[in-house]
Short mmCIF file of N, CA and C in Angstrom, two decimals:
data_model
loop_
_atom_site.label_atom_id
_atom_site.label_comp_id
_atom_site.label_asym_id
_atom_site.label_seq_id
_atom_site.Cartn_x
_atom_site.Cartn_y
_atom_site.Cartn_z
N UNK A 11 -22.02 57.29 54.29
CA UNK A 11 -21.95 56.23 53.30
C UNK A 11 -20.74 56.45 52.41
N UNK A 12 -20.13 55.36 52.11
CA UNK A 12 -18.93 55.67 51.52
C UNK A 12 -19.23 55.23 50.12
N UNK A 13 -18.45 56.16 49.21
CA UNK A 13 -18.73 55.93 47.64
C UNK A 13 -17.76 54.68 47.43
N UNK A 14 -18.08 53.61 46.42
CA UNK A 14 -17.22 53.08 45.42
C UNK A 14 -16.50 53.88 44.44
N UNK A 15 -15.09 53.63 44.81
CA UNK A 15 -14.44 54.30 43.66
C UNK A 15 -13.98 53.15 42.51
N UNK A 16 -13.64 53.97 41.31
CA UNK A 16 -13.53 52.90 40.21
C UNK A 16 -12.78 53.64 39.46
N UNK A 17 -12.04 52.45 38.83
CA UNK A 17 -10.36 52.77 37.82
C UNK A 17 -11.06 52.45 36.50
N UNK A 18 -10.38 53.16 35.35
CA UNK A 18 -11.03 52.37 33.99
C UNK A 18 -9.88 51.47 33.27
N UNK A 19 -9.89 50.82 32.36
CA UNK A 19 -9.19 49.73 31.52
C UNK A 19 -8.60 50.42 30.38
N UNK A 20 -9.67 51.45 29.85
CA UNK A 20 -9.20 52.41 28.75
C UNK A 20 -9.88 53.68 28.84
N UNK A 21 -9.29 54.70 28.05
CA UNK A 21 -10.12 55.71 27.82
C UNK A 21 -11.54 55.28 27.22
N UNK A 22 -12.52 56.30 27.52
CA UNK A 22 -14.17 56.14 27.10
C UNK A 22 -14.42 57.29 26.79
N UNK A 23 -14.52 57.56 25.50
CA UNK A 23 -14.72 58.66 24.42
C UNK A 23 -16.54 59.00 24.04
N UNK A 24 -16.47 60.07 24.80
CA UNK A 24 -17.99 60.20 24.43
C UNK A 24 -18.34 60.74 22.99
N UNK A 25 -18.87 60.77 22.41
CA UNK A 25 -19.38 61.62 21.24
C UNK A 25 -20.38 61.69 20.62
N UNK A 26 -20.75 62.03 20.12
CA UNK A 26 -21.83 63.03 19.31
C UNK A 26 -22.13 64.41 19.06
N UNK A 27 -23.34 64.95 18.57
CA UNK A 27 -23.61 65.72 18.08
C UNK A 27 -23.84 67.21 19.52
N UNK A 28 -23.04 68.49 18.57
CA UNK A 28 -23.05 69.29 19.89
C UNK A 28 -24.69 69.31 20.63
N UNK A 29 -24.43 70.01 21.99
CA UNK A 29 -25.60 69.85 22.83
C UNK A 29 -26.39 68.67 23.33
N UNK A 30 -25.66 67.19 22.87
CA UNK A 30 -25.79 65.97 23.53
C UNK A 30 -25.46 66.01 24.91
N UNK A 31 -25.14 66.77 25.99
CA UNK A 31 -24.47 66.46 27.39
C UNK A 31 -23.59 66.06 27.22
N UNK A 32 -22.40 65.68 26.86
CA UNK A 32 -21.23 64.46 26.37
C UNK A 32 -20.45 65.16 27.71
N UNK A 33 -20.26 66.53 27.88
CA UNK A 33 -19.43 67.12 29.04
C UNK A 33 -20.19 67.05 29.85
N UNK A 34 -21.21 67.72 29.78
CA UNK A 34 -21.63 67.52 31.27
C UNK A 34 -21.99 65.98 31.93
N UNK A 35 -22.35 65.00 31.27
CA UNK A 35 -22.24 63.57 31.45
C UNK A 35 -20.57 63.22 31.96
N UNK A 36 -19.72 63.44 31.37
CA UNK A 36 -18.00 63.14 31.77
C UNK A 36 -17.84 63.41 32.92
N UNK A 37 -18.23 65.04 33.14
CA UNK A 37 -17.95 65.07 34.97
C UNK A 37 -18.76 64.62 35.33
N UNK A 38 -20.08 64.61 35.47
CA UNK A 38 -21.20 63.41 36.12
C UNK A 38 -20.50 62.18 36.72
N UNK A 39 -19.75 61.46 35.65
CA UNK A 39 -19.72 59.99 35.85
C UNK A 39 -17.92 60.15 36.53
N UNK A 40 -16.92 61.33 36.29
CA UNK A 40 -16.21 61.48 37.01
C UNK A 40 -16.23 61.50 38.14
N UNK A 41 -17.35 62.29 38.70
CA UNK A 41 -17.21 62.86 40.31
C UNK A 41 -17.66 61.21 40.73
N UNK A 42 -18.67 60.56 40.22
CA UNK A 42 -19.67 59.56 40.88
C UNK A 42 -18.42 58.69 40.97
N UNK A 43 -17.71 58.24 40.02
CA UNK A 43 -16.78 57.21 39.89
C UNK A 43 -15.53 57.53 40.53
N UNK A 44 -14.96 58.67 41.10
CA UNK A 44 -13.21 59.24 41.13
C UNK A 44 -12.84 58.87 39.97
N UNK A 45 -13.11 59.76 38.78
CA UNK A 45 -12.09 59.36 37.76
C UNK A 45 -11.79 60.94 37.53
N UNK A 46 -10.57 60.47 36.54
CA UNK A 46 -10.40 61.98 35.61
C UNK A 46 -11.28 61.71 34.49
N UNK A 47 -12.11 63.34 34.10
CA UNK A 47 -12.44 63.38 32.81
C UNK A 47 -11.48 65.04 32.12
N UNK A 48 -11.97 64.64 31.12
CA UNK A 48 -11.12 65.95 30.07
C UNK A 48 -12.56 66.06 28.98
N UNK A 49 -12.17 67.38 28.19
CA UNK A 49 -12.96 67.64 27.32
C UNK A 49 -12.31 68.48 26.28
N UNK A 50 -12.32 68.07 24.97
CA UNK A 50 -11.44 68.35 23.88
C UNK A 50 -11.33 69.98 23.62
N UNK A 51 -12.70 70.39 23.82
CA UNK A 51 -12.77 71.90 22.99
C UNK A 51 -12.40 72.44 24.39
N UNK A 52 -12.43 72.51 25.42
CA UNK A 52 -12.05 72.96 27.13
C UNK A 52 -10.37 73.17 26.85
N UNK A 53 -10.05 72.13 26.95
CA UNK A 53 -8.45 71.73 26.60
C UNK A 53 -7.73 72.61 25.64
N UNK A 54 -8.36 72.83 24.65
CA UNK A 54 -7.64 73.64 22.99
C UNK A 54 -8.10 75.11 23.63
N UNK A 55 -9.40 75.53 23.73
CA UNK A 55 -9.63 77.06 24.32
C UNK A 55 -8.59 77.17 24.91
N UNK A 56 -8.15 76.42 26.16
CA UNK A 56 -7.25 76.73 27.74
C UNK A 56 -5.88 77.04 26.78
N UNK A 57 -5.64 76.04 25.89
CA UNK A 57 -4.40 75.69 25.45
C UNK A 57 -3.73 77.56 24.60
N UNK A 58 -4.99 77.41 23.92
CA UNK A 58 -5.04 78.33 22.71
C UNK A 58 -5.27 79.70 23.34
N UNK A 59 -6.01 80.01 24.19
CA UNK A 59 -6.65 81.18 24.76
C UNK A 59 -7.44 81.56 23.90
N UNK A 60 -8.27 80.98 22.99
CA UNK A 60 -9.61 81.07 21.81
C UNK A 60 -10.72 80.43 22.51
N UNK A 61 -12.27 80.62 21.96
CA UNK A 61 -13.07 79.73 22.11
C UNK A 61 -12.93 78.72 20.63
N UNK A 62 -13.41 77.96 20.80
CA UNK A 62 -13.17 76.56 19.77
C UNK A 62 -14.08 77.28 18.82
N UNK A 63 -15.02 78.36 18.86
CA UNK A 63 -15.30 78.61 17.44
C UNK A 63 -14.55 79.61 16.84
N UNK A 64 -13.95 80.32 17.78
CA UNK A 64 -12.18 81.22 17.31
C UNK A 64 -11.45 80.32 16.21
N UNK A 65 -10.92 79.62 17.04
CA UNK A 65 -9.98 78.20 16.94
C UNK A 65 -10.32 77.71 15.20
N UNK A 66 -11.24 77.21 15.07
CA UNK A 66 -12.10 76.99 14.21
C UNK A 66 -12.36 77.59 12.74
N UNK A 67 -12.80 79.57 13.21
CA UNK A 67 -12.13 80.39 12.12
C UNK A 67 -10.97 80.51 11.54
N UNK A 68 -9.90 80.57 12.59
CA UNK A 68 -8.44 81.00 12.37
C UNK A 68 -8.21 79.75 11.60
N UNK A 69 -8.09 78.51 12.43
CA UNK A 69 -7.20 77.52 11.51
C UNK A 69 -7.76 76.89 10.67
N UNK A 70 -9.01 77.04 10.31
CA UNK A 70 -10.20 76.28 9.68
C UNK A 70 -10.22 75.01 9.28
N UNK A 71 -10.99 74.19 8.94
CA UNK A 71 -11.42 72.33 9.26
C UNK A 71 -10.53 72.27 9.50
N UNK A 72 -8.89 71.85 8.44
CA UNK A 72 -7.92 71.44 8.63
C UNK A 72 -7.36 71.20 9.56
N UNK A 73 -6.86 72.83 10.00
CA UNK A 73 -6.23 72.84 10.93
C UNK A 73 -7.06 72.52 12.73
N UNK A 74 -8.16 72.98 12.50
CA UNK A 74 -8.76 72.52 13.72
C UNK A 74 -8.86 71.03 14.02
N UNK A 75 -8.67 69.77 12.99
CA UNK A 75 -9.12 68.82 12.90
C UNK A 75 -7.79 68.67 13.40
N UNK A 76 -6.65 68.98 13.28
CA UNK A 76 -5.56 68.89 13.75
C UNK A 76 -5.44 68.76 15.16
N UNK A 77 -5.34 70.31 14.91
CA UNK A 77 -5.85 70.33 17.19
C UNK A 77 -6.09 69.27 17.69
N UNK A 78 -7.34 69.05 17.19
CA UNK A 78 -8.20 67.97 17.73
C UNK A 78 -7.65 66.64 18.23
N UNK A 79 -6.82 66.01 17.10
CA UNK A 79 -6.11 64.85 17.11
C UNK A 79 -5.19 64.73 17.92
N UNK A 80 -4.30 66.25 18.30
CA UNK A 80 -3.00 66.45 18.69
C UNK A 80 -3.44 65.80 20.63
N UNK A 81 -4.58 66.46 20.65
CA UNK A 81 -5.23 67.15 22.02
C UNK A 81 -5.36 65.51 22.03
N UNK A 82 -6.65 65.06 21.32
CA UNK A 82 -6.67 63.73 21.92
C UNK A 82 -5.55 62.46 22.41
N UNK A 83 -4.59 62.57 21.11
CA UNK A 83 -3.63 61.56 21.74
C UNK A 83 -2.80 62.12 22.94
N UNK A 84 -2.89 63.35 23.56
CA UNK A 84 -2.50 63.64 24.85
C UNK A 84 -3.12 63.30 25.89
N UNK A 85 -4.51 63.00 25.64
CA UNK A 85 -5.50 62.58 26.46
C UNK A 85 -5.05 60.99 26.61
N UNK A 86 -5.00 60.40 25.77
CA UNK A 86 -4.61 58.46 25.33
C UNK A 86 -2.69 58.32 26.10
N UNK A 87 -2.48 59.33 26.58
CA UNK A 87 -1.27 58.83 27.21
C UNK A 87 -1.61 58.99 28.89
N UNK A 88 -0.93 58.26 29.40
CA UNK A 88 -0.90 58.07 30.73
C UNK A 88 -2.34 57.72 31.39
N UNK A 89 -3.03 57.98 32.36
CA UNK A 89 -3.91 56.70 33.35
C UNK A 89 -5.56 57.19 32.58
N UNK A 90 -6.01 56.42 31.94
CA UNK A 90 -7.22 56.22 31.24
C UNK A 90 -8.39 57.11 31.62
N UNK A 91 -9.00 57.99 31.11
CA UNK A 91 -10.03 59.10 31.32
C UNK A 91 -11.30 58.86 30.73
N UNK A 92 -12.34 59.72 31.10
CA UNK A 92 -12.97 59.76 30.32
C UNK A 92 -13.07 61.26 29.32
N UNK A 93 -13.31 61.06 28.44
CA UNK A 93 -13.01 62.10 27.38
C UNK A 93 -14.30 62.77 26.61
N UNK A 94 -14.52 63.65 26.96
CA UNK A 94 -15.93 64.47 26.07
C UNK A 94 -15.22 64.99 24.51
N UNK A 95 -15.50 64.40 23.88
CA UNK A 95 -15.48 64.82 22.13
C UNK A 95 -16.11 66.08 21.78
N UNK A 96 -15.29 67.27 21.20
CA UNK A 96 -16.38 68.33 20.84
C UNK A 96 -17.18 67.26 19.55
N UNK A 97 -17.96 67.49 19.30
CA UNK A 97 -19.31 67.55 17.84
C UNK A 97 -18.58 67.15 16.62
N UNK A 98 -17.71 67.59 16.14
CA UNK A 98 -16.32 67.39 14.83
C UNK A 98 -15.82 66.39 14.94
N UNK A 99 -15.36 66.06 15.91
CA UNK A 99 -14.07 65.20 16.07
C UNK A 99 -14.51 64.31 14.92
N UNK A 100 -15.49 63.73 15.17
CA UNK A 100 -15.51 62.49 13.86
C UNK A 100 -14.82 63.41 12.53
N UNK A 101 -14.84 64.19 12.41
CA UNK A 101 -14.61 64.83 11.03
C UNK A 101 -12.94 64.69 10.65
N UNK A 102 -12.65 64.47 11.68
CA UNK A 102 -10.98 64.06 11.52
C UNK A 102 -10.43 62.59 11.34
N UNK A 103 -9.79 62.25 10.29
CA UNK A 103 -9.53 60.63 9.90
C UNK A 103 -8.56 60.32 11.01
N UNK A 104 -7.31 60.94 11.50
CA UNK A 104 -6.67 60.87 12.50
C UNK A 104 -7.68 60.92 14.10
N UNK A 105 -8.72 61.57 14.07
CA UNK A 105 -9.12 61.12 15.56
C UNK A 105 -9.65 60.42 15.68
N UNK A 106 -10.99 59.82 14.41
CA UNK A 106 -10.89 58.45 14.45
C UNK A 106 -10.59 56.80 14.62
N UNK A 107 -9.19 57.07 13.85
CA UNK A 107 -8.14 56.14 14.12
C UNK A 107 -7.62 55.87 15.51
N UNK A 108 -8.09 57.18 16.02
CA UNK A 108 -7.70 57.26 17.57
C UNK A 108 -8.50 56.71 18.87
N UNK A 109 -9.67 57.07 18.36
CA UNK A 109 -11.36 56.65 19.06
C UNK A 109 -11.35 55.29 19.12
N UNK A 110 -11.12 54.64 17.51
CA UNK A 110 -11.10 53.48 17.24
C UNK A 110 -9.96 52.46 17.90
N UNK A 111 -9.65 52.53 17.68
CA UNK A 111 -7.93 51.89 18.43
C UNK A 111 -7.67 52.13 19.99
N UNK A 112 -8.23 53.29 20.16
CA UNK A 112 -7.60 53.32 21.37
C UNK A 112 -8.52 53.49 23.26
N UNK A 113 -9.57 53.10 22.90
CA UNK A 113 -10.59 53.28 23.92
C UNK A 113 -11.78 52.64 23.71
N UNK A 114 -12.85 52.91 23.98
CA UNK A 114 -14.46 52.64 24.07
C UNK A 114 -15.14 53.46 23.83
N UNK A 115 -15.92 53.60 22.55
CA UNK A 115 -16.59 54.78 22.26
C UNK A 115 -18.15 55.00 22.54
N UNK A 116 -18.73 56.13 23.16
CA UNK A 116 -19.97 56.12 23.51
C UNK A 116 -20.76 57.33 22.71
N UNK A 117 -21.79 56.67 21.78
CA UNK A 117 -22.02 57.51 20.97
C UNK A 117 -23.63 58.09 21.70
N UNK A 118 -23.05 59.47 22.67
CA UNK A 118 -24.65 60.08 22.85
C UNK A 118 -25.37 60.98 21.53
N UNK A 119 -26.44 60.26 21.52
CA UNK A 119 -27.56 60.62 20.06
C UNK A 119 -28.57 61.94 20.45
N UNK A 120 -28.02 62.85 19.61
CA UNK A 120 -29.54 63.76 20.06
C UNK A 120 -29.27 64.13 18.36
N UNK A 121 -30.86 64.59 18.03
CA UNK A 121 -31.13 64.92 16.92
C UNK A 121 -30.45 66.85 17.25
N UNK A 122 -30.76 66.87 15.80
CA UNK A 122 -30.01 68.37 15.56
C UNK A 122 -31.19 69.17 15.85
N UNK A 123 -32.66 69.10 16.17
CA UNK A 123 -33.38 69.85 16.54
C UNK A 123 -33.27 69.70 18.23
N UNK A 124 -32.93 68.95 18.94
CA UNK A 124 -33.06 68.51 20.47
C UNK A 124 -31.92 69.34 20.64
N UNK A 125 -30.92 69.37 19.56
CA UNK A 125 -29.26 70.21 19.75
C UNK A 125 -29.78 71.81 19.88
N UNK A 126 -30.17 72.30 18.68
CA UNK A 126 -30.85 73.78 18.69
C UNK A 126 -31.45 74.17 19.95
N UNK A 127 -32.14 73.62 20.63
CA UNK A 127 -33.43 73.09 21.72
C UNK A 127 -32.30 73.72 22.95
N UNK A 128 -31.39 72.78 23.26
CA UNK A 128 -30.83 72.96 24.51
C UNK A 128 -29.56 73.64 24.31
N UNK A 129 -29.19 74.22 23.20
CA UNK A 129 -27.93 75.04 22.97
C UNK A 129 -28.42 76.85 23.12
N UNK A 130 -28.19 77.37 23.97
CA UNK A 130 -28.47 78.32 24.59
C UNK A 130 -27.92 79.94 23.57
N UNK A 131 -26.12 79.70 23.29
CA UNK A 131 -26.08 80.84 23.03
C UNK A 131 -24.99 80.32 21.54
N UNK A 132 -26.47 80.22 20.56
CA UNK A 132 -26.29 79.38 19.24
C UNK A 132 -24.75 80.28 19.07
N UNK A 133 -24.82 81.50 19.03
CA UNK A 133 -23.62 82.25 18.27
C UNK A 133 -22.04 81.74 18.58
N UNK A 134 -21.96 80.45 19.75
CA UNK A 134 -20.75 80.32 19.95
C UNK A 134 -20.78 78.93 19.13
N UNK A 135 -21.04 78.83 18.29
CA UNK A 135 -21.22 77.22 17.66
C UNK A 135 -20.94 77.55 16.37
N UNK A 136 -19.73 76.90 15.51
CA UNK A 136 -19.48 77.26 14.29
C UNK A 136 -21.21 76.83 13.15
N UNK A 137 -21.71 76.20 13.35
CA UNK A 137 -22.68 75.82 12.09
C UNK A 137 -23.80 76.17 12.62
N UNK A 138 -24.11 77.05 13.70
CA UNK A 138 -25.70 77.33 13.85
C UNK A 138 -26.19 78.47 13.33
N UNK A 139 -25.91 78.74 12.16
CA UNK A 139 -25.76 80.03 10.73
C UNK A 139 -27.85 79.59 11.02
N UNK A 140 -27.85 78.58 10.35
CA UNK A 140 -29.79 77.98 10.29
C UNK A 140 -29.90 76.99 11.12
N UNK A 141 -30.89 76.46 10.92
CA UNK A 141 -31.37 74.59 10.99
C UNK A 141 -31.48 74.19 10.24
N UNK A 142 -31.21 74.74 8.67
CA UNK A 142 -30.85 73.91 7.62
C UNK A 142 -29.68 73.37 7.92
N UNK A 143 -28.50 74.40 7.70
CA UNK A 143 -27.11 74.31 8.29
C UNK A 143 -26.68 73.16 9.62
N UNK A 144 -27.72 73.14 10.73
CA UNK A 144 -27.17 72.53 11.60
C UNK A 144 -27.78 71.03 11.48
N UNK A 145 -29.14 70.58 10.28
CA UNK A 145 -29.32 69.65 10.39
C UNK A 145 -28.35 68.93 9.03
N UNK A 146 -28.08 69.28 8.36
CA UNK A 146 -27.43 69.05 7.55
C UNK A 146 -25.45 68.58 7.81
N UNK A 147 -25.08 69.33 8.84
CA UNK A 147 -23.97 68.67 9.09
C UNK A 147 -24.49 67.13 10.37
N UNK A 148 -25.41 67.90 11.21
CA UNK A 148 -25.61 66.28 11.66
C UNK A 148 -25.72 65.64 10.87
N UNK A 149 -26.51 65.37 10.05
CA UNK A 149 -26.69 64.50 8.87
C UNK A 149 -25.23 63.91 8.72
N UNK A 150 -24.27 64.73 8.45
CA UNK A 150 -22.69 63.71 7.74
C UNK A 150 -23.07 63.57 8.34
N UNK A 151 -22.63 63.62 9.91
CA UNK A 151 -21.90 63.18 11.13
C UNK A 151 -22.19 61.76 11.70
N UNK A 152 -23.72 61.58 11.55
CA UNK A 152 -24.38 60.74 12.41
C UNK A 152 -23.72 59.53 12.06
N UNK A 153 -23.58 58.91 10.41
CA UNK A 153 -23.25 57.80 10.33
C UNK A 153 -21.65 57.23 10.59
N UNK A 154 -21.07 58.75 11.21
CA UNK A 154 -19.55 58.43 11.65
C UNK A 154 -19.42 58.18 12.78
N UNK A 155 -20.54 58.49 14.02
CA UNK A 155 -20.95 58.63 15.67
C UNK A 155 -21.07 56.79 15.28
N UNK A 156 -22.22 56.45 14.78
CA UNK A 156 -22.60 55.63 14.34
C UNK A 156 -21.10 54.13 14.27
N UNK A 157 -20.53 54.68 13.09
CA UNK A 157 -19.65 53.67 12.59
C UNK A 157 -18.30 53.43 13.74
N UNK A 158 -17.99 54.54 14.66
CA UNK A 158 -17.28 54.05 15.89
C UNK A 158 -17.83 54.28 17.16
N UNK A 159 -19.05 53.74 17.04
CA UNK A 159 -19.74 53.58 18.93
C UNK A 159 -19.61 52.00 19.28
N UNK A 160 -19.38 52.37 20.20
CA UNK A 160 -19.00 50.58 20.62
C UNK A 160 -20.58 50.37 21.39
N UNK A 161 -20.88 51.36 21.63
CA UNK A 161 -22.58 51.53 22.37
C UNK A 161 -22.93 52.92 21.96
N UNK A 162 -24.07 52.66 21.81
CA UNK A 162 -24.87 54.08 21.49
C UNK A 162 -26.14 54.64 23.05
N UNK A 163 -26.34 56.08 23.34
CA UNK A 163 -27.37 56.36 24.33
C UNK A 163 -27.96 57.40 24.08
N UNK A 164 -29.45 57.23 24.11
CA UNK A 164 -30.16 58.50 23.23
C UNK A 164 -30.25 59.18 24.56
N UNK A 165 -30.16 60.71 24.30
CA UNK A 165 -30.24 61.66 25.17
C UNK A 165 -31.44 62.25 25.34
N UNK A 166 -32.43 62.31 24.59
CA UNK A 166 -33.86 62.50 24.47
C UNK A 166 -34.25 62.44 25.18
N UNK A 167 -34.98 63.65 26.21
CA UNK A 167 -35.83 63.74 27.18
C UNK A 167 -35.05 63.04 28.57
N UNK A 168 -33.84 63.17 28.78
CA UNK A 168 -33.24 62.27 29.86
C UNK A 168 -32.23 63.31 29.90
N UNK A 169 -32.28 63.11 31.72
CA UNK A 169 -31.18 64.28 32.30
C UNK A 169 -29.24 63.80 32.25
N UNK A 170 -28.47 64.41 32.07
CA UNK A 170 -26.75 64.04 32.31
C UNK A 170 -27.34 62.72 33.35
N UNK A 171 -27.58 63.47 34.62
CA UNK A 171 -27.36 61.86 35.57
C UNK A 171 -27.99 60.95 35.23
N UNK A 172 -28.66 61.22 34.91
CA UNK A 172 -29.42 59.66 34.45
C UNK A 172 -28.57 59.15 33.21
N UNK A 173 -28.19 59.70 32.38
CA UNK A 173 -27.27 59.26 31.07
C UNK A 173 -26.14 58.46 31.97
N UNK A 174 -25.48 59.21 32.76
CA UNK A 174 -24.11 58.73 33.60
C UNK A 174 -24.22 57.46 34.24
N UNK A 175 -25.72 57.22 34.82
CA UNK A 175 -25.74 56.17 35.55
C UNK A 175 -25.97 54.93 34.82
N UNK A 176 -26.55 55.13 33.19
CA UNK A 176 -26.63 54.28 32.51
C UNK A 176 -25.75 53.75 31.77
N UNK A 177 -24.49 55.12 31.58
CA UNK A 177 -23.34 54.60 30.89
C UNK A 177 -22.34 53.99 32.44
N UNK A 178 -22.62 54.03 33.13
CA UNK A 178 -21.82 53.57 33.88
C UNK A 178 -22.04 51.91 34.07
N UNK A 179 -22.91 51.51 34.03
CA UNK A 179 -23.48 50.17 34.71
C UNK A 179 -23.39 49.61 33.14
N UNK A 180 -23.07 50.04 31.66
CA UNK A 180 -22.71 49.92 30.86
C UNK A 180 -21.58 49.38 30.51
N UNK A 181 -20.25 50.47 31.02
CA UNK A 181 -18.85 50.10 31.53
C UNK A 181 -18.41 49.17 32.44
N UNK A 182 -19.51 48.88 33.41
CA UNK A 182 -19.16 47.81 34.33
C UNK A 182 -19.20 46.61 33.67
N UNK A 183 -20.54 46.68 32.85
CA UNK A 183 -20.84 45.35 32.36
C UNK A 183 -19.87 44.69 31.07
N UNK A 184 -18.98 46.04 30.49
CA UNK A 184 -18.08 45.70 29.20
C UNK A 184 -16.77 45.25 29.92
N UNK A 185 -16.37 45.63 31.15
CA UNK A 185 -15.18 45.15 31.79
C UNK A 185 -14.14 46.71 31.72
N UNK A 186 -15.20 47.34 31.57
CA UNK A 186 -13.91 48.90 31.24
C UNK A 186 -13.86 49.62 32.51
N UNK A 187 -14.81 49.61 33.12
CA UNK A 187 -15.12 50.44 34.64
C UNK A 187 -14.91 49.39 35.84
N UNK A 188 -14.01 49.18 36.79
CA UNK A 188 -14.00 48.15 37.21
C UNK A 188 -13.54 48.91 38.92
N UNK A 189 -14.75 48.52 40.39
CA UNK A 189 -14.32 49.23 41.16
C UNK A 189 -12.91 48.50 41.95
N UNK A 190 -12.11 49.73 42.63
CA UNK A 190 -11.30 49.63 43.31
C UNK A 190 -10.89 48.74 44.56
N UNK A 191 -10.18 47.59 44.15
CA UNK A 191 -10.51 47.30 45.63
C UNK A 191 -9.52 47.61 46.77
N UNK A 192 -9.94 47.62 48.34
CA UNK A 192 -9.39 48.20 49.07
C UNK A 192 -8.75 47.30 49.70
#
């Protein structure tokens, strides 16, 4: 059986809160679709030779929010991806501007206890100090996931593929995922 392959219109920026799937959903819907995906904190580690909570210490918000922006508009040049957002990105007014303007944003929702839940080895995560701590920055965050999702998908109790197949038939239906013809 032969797969449909499919081109996108723009980049499709996943985001939310860490331990949403947002990466593991990107390659999901990569492999299913032939697309490229990328993933922000993947990219800066490789770049940097840090893990993003290295990254994070050393250059702190500022400068990491930097990274962030730099990395993404490298992503927004040349043939349209899909893009996994580390957890922050909203925290940057420049990647915003970027999310916003320049793609389709998909805001996957998991609460900050579902995050704790499926985040395995808390110590590589800058804010998992408590669950005070980690519900409390979701808290900012949510209404910034919120204020640039062009669609929102709760991750709750639902596996990557199943997320992928829903954001996909999503993209078809917005005109952003469109298959190849031969």
């Amino acid at each position: 059986m032969e797969r449909t392959l499919y081109t996108l219109t723009q980049p499709v920026f996943l985001i939310g809160f860490m331990g949403a799937g947002k990466t593991t959903m990107a390659r999901r819907l990569a492999r299913e679709c032939g697309l490229i995906c990328a993933d922000t904190d993947r990219c800066m580690e490789r770049k940097y030779g840090m893990s993003a909570k290295e990254l994070y210490e050393q250059a702190g918000e500022e400068g990491f929010r930097q990274m962030e922006a730099e990395t993404l508009e490298e992503f927004v040049q040349g043939e349209p991806r899909i893009i996994a957002c580390g957890g922050g990105i909203v925290m940057g007014e420049r990647s915003r501007e970027i999310i916003r303007t320049c793609g389709f944003a998909v805001y996957v929702h998991v609460t900050a206890d579902e995050s704790a839940e499926r985040i395995s080895n808390h110590d590589s995560r800058p804010f998992f100090h408590s669950m005070e701590s980690v519900r409390s920055v979701n808290q900012v965050r949510v209404p910034l996931y919120e204020e640039l999702a062009d669609v929102t998908v709760d991750s709750s109790s639902r596996t990557s593929g199943r997320m992928a197949y829903e954001v996909k038939d999503i993209l078809v239906k917005e005109g952003i995922l469109c298959p190849v013809r031969k």
